[in-house]
Coordinates of C-alpha atoms in Angstrom, one line a residue:
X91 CA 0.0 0.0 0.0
X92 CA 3.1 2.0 0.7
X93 CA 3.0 4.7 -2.3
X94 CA -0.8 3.9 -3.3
X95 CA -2.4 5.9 -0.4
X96 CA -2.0 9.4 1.1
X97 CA -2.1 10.8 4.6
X98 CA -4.7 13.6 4.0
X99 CA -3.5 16.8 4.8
X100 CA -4.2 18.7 7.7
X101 CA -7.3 20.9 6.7
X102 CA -9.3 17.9 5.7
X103 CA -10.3 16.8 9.9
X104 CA -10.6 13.1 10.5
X105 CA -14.2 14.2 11.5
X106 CA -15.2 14.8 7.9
X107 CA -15.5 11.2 7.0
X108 CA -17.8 10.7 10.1
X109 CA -21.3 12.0 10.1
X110 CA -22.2 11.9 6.9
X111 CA -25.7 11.5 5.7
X112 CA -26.3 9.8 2.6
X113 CA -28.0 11.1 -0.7
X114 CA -31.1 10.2 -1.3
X115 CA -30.7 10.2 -5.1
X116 CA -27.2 9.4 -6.2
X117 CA -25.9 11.5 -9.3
X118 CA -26.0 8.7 -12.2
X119 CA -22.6 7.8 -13.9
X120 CA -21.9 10.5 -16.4
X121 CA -24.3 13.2 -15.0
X122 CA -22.2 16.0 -13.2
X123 CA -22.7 16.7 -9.7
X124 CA -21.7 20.6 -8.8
X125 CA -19.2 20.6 -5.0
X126 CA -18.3 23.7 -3.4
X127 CA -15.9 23.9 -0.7
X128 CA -14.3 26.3 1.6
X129 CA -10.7 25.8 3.0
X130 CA -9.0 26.8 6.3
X131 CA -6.9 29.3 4.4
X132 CA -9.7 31.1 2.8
X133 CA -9.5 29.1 -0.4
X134 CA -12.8 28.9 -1.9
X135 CA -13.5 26.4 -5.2
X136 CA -16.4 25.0 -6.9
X137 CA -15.7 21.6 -9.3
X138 CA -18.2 19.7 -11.4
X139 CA -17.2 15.9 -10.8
X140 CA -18.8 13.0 -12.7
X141 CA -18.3 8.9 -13.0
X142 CA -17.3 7.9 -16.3
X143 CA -15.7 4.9 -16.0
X144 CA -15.0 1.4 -14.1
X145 CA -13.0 -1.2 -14.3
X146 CA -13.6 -4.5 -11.9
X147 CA -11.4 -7.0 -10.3
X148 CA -10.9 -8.8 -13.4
X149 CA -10.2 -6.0 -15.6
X150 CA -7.7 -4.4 -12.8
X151 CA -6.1 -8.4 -13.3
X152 CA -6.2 -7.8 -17.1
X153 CA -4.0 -4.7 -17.2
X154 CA -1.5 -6.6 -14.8
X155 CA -1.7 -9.8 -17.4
X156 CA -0.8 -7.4 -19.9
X157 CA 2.5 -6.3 -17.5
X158 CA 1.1 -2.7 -16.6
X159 CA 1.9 -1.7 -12.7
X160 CA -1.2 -2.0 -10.8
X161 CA -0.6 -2.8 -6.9
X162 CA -2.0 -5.8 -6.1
X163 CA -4.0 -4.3 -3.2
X164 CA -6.0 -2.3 -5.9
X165 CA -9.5 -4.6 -6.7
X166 CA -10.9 -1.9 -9.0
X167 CA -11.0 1.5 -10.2
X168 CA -13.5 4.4 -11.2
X169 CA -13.0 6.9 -13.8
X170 CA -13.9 10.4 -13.4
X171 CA -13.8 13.8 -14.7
X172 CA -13.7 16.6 -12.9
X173 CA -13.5 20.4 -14.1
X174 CA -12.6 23.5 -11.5
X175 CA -15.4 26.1 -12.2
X176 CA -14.6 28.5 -9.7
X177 CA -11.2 29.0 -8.0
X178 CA -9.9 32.1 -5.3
X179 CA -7.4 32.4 -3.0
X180 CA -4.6 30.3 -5.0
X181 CA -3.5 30.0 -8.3
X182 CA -4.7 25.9 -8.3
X183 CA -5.7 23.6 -5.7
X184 CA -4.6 19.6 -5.5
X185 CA -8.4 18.1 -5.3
X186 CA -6.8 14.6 -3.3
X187 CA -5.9 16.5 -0.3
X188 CA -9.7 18.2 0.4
X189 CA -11.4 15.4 -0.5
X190 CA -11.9 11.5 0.6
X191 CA -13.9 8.6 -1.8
X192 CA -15.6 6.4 0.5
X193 CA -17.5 3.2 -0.9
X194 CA -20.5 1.0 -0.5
X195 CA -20.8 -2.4 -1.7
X196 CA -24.7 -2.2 -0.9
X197 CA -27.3 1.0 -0.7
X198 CA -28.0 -0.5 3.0
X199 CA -24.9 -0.1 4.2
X200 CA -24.5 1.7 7.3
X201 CA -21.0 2.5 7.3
X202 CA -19.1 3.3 4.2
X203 CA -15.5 1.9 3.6
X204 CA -13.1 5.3 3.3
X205 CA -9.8 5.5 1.2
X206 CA -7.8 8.5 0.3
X207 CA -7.4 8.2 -3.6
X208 CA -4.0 9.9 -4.1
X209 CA -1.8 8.1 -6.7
X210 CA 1.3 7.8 -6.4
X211 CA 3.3 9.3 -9.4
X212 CA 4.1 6.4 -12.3
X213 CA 1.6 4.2 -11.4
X214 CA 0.0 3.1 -14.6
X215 CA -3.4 4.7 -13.3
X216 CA -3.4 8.4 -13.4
X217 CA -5.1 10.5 -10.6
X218 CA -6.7 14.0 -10.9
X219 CA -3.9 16.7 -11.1
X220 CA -3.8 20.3 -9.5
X221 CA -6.2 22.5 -11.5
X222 CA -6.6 26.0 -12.2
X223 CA -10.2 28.0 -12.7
X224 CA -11.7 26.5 -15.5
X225 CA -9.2 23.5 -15.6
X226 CA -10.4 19.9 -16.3
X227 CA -8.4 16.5 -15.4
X228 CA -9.1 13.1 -16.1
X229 CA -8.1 10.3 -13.7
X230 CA -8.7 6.9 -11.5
X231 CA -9.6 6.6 -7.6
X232 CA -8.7 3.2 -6.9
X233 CA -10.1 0.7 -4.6
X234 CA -8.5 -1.3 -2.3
X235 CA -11.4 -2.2 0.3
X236 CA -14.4 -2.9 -1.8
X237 CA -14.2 -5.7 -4.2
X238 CA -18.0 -4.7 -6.0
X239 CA -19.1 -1.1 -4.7
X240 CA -22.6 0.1 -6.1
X241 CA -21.7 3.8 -4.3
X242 CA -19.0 6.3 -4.2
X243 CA -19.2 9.4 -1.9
X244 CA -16.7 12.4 -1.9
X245 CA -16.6 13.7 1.6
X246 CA -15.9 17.5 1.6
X247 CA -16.7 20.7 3.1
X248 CA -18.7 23.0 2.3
X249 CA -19.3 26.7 1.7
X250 CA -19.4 27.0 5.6
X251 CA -16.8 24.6 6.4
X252 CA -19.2 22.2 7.3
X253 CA -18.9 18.3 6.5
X254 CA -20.9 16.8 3.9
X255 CA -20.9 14.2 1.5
X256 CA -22.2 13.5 -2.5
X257 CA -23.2 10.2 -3.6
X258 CA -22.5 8.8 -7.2
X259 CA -23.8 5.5 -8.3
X260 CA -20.7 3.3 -9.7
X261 CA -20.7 3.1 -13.4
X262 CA -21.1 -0.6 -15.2
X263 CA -17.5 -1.9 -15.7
X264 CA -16.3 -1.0 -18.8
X265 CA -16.0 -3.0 -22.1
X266 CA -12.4 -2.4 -22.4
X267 CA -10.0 -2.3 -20.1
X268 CA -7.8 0.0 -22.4
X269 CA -10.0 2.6 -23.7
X270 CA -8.2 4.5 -26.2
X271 CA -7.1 8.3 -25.8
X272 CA -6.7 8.6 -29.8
X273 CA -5.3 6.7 -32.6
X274 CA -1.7 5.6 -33.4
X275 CA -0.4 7.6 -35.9
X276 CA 3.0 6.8 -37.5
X277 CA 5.4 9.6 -37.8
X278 CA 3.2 12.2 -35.5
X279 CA 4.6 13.1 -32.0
X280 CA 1.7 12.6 -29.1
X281 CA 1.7 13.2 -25.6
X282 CA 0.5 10.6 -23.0
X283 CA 0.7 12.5 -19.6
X284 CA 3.8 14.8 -20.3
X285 CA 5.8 12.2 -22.2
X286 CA 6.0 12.8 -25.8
X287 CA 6.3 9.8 -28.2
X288 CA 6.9 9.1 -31.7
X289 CA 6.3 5.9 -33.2
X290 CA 8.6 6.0 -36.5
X291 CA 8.2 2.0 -37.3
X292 CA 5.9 -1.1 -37.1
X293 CA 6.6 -4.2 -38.7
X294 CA 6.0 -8.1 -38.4
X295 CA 9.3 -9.6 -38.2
X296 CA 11.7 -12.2 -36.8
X297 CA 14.8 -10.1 -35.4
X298 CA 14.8 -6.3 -34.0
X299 CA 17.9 -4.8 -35.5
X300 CA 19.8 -1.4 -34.7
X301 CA 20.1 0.6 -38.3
X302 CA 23.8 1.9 -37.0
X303 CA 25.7 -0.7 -35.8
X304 CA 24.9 -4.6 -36.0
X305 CA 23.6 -5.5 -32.6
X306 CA 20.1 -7.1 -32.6
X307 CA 17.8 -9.5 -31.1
X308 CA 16.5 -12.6 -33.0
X309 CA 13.6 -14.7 -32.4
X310 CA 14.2 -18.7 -32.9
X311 CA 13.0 -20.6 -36.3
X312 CA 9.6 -20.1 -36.9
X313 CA 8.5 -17.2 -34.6
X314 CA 7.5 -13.7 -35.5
X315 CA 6.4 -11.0 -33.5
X316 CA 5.3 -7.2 -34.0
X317 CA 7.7 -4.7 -33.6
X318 CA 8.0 -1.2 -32.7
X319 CA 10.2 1.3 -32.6
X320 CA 9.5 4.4 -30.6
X321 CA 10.8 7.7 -29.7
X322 CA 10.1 9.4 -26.2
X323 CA 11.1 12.3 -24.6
X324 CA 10.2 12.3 -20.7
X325 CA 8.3 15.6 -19.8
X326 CA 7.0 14.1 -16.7
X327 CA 8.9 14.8 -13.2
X328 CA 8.9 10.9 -12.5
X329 CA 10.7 7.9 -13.7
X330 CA 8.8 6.5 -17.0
X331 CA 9.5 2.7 -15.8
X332 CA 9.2 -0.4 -18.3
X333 CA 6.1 -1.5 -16.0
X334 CA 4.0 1.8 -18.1
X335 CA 4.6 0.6 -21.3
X336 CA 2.8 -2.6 -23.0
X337 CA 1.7 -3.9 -27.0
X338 CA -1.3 -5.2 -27.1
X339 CA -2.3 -6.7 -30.5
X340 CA -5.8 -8.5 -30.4
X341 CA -9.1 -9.7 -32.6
X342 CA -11.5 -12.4 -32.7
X343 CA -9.2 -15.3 -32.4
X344 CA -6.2 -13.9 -29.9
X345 CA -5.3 -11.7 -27.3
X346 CA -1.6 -11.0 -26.6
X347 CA -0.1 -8.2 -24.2
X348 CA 3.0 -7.4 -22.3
X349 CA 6.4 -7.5 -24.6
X350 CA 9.2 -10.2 -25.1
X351 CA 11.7 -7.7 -25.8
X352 CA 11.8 -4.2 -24.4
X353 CA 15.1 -2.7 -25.2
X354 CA 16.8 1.0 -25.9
X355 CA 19.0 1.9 -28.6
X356 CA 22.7 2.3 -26.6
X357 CA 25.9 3.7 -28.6
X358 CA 26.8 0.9 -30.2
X359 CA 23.9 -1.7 -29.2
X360 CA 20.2 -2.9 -27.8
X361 CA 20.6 -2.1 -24.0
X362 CA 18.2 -3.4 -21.2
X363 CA 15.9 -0.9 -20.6
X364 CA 14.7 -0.1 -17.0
X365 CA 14.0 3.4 -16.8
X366 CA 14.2 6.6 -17.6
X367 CA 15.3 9.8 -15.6
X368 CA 12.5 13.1 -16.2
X369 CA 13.7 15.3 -19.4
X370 CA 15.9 12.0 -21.3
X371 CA 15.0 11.1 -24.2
X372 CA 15.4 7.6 -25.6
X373 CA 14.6 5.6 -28.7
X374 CA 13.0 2.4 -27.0
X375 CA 12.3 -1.0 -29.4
X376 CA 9.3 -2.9 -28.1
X377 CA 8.3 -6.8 -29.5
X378 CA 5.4 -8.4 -29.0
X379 CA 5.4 -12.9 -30.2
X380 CA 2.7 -14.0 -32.8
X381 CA 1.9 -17.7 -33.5
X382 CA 4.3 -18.5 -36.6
X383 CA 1.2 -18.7 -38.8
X384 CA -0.9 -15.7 -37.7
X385 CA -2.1 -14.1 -40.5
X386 CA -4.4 -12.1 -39.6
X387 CA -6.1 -8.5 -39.2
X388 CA -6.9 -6.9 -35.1
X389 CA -6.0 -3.9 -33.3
X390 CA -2.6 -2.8 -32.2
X391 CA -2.4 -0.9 -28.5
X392 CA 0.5 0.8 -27.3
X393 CA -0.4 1.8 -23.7
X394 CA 1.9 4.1 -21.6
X395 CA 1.9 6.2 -18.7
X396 CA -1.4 5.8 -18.0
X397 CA -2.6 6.2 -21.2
X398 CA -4.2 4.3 -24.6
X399 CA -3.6 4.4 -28.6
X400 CA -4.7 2.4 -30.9
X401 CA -4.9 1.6 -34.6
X402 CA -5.7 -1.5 -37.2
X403 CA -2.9 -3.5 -37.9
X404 CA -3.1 -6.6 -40.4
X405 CA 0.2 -9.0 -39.3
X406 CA 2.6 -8.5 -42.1
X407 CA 2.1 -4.9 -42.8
X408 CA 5.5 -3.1 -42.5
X409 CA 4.5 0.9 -41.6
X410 CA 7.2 3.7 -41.1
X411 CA 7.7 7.3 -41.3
X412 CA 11.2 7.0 -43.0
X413 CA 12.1 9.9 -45.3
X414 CA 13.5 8.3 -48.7
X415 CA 17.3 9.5 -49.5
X416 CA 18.4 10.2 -52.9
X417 CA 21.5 11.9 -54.2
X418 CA 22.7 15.6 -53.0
X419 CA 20.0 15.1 -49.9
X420 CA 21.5 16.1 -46.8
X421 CA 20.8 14.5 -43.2
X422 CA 21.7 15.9 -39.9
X423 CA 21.2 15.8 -36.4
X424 CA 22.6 17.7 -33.0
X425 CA 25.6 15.3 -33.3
X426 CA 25.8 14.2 -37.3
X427 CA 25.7 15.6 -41.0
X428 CA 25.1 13.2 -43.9
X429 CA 25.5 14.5 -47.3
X430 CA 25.0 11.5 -49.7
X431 CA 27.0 12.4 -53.0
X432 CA 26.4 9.1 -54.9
X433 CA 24.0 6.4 -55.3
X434 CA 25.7 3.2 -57.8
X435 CA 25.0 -0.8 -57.9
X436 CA 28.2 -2.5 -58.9
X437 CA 30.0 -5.8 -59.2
X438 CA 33.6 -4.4 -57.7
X439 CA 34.3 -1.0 -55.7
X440 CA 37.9 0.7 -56.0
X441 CA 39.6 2.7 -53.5
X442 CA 40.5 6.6 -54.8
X443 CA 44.1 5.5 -55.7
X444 CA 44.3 2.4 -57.6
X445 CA 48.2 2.9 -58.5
X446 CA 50.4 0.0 -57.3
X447 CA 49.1 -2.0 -54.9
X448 CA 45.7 -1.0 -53.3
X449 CA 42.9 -3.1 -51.9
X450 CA 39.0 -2.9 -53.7
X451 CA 35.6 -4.7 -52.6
X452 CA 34.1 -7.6 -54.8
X453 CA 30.4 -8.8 -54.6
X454 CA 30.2 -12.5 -54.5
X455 CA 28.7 -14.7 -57.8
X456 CA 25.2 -14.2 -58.5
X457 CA 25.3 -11.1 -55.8
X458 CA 25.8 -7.1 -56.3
X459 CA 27.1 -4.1 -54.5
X460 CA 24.7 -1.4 -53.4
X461 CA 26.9 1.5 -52.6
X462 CA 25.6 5.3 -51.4
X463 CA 28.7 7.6 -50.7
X464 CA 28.5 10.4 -48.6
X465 CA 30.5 13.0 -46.8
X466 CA 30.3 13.0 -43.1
X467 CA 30.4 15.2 -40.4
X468 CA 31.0 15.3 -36.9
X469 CA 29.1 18.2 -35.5
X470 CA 29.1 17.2 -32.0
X471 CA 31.5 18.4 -29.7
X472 CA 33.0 15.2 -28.5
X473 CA 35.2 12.8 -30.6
X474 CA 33.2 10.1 -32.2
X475 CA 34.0 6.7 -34.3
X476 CA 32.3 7.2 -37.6
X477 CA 31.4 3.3 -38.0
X478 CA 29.6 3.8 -34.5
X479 CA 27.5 6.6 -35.6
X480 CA 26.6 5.3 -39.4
X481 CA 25.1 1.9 -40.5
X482 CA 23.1 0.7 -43.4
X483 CA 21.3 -3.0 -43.4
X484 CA 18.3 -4.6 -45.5
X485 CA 15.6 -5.8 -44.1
X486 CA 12.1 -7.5 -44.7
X487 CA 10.1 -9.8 -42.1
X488 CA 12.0 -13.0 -41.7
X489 CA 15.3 -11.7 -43.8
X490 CA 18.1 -9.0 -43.5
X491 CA 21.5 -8.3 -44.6
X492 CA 23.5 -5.9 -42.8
X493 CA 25.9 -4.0 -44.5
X494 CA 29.5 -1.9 -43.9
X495 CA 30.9 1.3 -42.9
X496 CA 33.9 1.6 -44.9
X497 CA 35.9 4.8 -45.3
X498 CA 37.8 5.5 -48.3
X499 CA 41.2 6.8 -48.0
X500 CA 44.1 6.7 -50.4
X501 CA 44.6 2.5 -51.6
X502 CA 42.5 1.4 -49.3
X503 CA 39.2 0.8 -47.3
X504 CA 39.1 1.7 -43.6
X505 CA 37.0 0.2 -41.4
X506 CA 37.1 2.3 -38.1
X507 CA 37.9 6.5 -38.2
X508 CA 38.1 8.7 -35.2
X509 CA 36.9 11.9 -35.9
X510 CA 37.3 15.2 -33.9
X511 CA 34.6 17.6 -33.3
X512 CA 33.9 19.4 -36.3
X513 CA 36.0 17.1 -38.9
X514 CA 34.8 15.2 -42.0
X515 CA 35.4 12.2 -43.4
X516 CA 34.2 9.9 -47.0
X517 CA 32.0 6.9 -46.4
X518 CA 30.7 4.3 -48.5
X519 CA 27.8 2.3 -47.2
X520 CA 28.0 -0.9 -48.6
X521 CA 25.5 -3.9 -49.3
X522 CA 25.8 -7.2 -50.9
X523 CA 22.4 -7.8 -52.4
X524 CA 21.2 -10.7 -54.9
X525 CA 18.9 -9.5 -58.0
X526 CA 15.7 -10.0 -56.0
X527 CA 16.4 -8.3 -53.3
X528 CA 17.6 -5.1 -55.2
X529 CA 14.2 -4.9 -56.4
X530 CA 13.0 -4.3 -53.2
X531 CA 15.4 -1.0 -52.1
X532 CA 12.7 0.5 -49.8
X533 CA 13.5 -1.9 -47.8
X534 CA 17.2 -0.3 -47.3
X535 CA 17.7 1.5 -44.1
X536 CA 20.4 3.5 -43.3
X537 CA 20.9 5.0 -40.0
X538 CA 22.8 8.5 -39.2
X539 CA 22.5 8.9 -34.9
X540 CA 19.1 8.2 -34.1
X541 CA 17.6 9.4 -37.9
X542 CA 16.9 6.5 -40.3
X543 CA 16.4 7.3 -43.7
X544 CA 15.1 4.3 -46.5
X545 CA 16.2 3.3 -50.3
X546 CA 14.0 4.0 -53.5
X547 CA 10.9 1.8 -54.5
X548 CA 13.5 0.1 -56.8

């Protein structure tokens, strides 16, 4: 419980949640009911609150199933929305520490079970923030006492500081335990809370592989899974914990939450991810398992931090928001500038001096080099490897090739170069590639820092 529940603070008297008579007629889920309150330090406030929302024992069990952090104390939760119509005497007021939800599993009932419903911060439920006149907030109370409650009350005071009480009558338990806040877009930032994510890719596939450097994760022989990758930047003043992120991917037929991989994108590999610290931003990789033979159209979830998003995903599709490169285009980041001068297929790549001795690449029988040069750029201000900061690989569900890094210089190909801040070096990304798959060149990715940029149609 440590976490879950709040000490009440001092203005609200332990006598409020004693005394109270009950409404005759409790509001009914979804109407508002109008509280006006008075504080010891001359605050006065008026809030419309109304029950949108309830999730049961089950459902509560359901989110856990899908590896969302839900104490196990918690046996269900009520929705609510609340807007602050009138506020004097602060700037905003923090709703949990004037009032107190009590519950009733039966109308008879003659005493009420009473929780505070404070939650604590990064629990995958989110609680009713501090609002300003004319401010609304969305969030759970959650029980921990009453395993079917037909009533909630909000004990309070009033206008004259006295104690009273409104009743609401508990909402039916929802349909869904994940009610969606919008729909998934690829490409377009969101916010759940104050985190802001991206999702830039989703595809079915068999290995989640880095696009600048050759670390990965593969599945075994015959599994597939859905994968994601996913930008975030933490605005929140908490610690966004793996435990507030899930995939959810269900229809008719199946039902599968959680993850099997949950990973961030390091320097040079896929790190374990944990958590991150408020104001970090990451690029996280997320996997989901599928049956080897699913073939089949549902809905994708991505829940985090409390909140839902959704979209129709057919297994197989392979979605991203990748920018297609051609030559002159120019890529850059805070730490990286990509200028890609030349685009060729060949059968044998040469060094710049091909006097005397000197060493060239050759593709294999039957195979092809896919070569884009470039001129890169360190615009960071630390010294970087170039090989550590560039990669190129093809990819499409259960196959890939990964590529080199090689840097041109004189008779020969490097394969590492350390480069000082603001210094520039030729690269050649390099693929081997048989006739089929050179069809296929949207399925190149190369990667500059975080950015990932894709081939041509063909």
């Amino acid at each position: 419980m440590k976490g879950l529940r709040t000490i009440l603070a001092a203005l609200l008297a332990l006598s409020l949640v004693s005394g109270c008579s009950q409404k005759a007629e409790p509001t009914r889920p979804g109407e508002a009911a109008v509280i006006a309150g008075k504080l010891s330090d001359g605050t006065r406030y008026e809030a419309s609150v109304k029950l949108t929302g309830y999730l049961n024992a089950d459902q509560v069990q359901q989110l856990r199933n899908y590896d969302l952090y839900v104490e196990e104390a918690v046996v269900g939760a009520v929705e609510m929305e609340v807007t602050m119509n009138q506020l004097e005497g602060r700037e905003v007021l923090d709703l949990t520490q004037v009032w107190e939800a009590s519950f009733q599993t039966e109308e008879t009932e003659d005493e009420p079970i009473y929780e505070s419903w404070a939650i604590y911060p990064g629990n995958w439920f989110q609680g009713i923030k501090p609002m300003a006149r004319q401010e609304s907030s969305r969030g759970w109370i959650l029980i921990t006492k009453a395993s079917d409650p037909v009533l909630m009350g909000l004990a309070y005071k009033d206008q004259k500081e006295a104690q009273k009480e409104i009743q609401f009558q508990i909402p039916q338990p929802n349909d869904s335990v994940l009610s969606e806040d919008a729909e998934l877009k690829i490409g377009e930032s969101f916010l759940a809370g104050k985190a802001e994510l991206t999702v830039e890719e989703i595809k079915t596939v068999n290995s989640v592989l880095m696009y600048r450097s050759d670390s990965g994760m593969s599945l075994e022989d015959g599994e597939q899974g859905i994968s994601l990758r996913l930008k975030v930047k933490n605005g929140e003043d908490y610690d966004l914990h793996l435990l507030l992120f899930s995939l959810i991917y269900h229809n008719e037929e199946v039902e599968i939450g959680g993850y099997d991989l949950f990973a961030e994108e390091g320097e040079t590999e896929l790190e374990v991810y944990d958590s991150f610290d408020p104001g970090t931003e990451k690029i996280l990789r997320l996997l989901i398992k599928l049956d080897a033979d699913a073939a089949s159209s549902g809905r994708l979830k991505l829940a985090v931090n409390g909140h839902c998003f959704g979209m129709d995903y057919t297994v197989g599709d392979d979605l991203d928001a990748y920018p297609v490169y051609q030559e002159g285009d120019v890529i850059e980041t805070a730490q990286d500038r990509l200028t890609i001068e030349k685009i060729s297929t060949v059968t044998r790549l040469d060094p710049p001096n091909t006097t005397g001795d000197y060493t060239y690449m050759k593709a294999d029988p039957g195979m092809q080099l896919y070569v884009a040069e470039g001129l890169f750029e360190n615009h960071g201000s630390e010294t970087v490897k170039a090989e550590e900061r560039l990669g190129i690989l093809w990819q499409e569900n259960s196959e890939f090739v990964y590529g080199w890094i090689m840097i041109p210089e004189g008779n020969d190909f490097l394969q590492s170069k350390t480069l000082e801040p603001q210094t520039r070096t030729k690269v050649c990304f390099v693929l081997m590639l048989n006739d089929d798959q050179l069809q296929r060149r949207d399925k190149i990715r190369i990667g500059v820092g975080d950015e990932v940029i894709k081939g041509s149609a063909s």
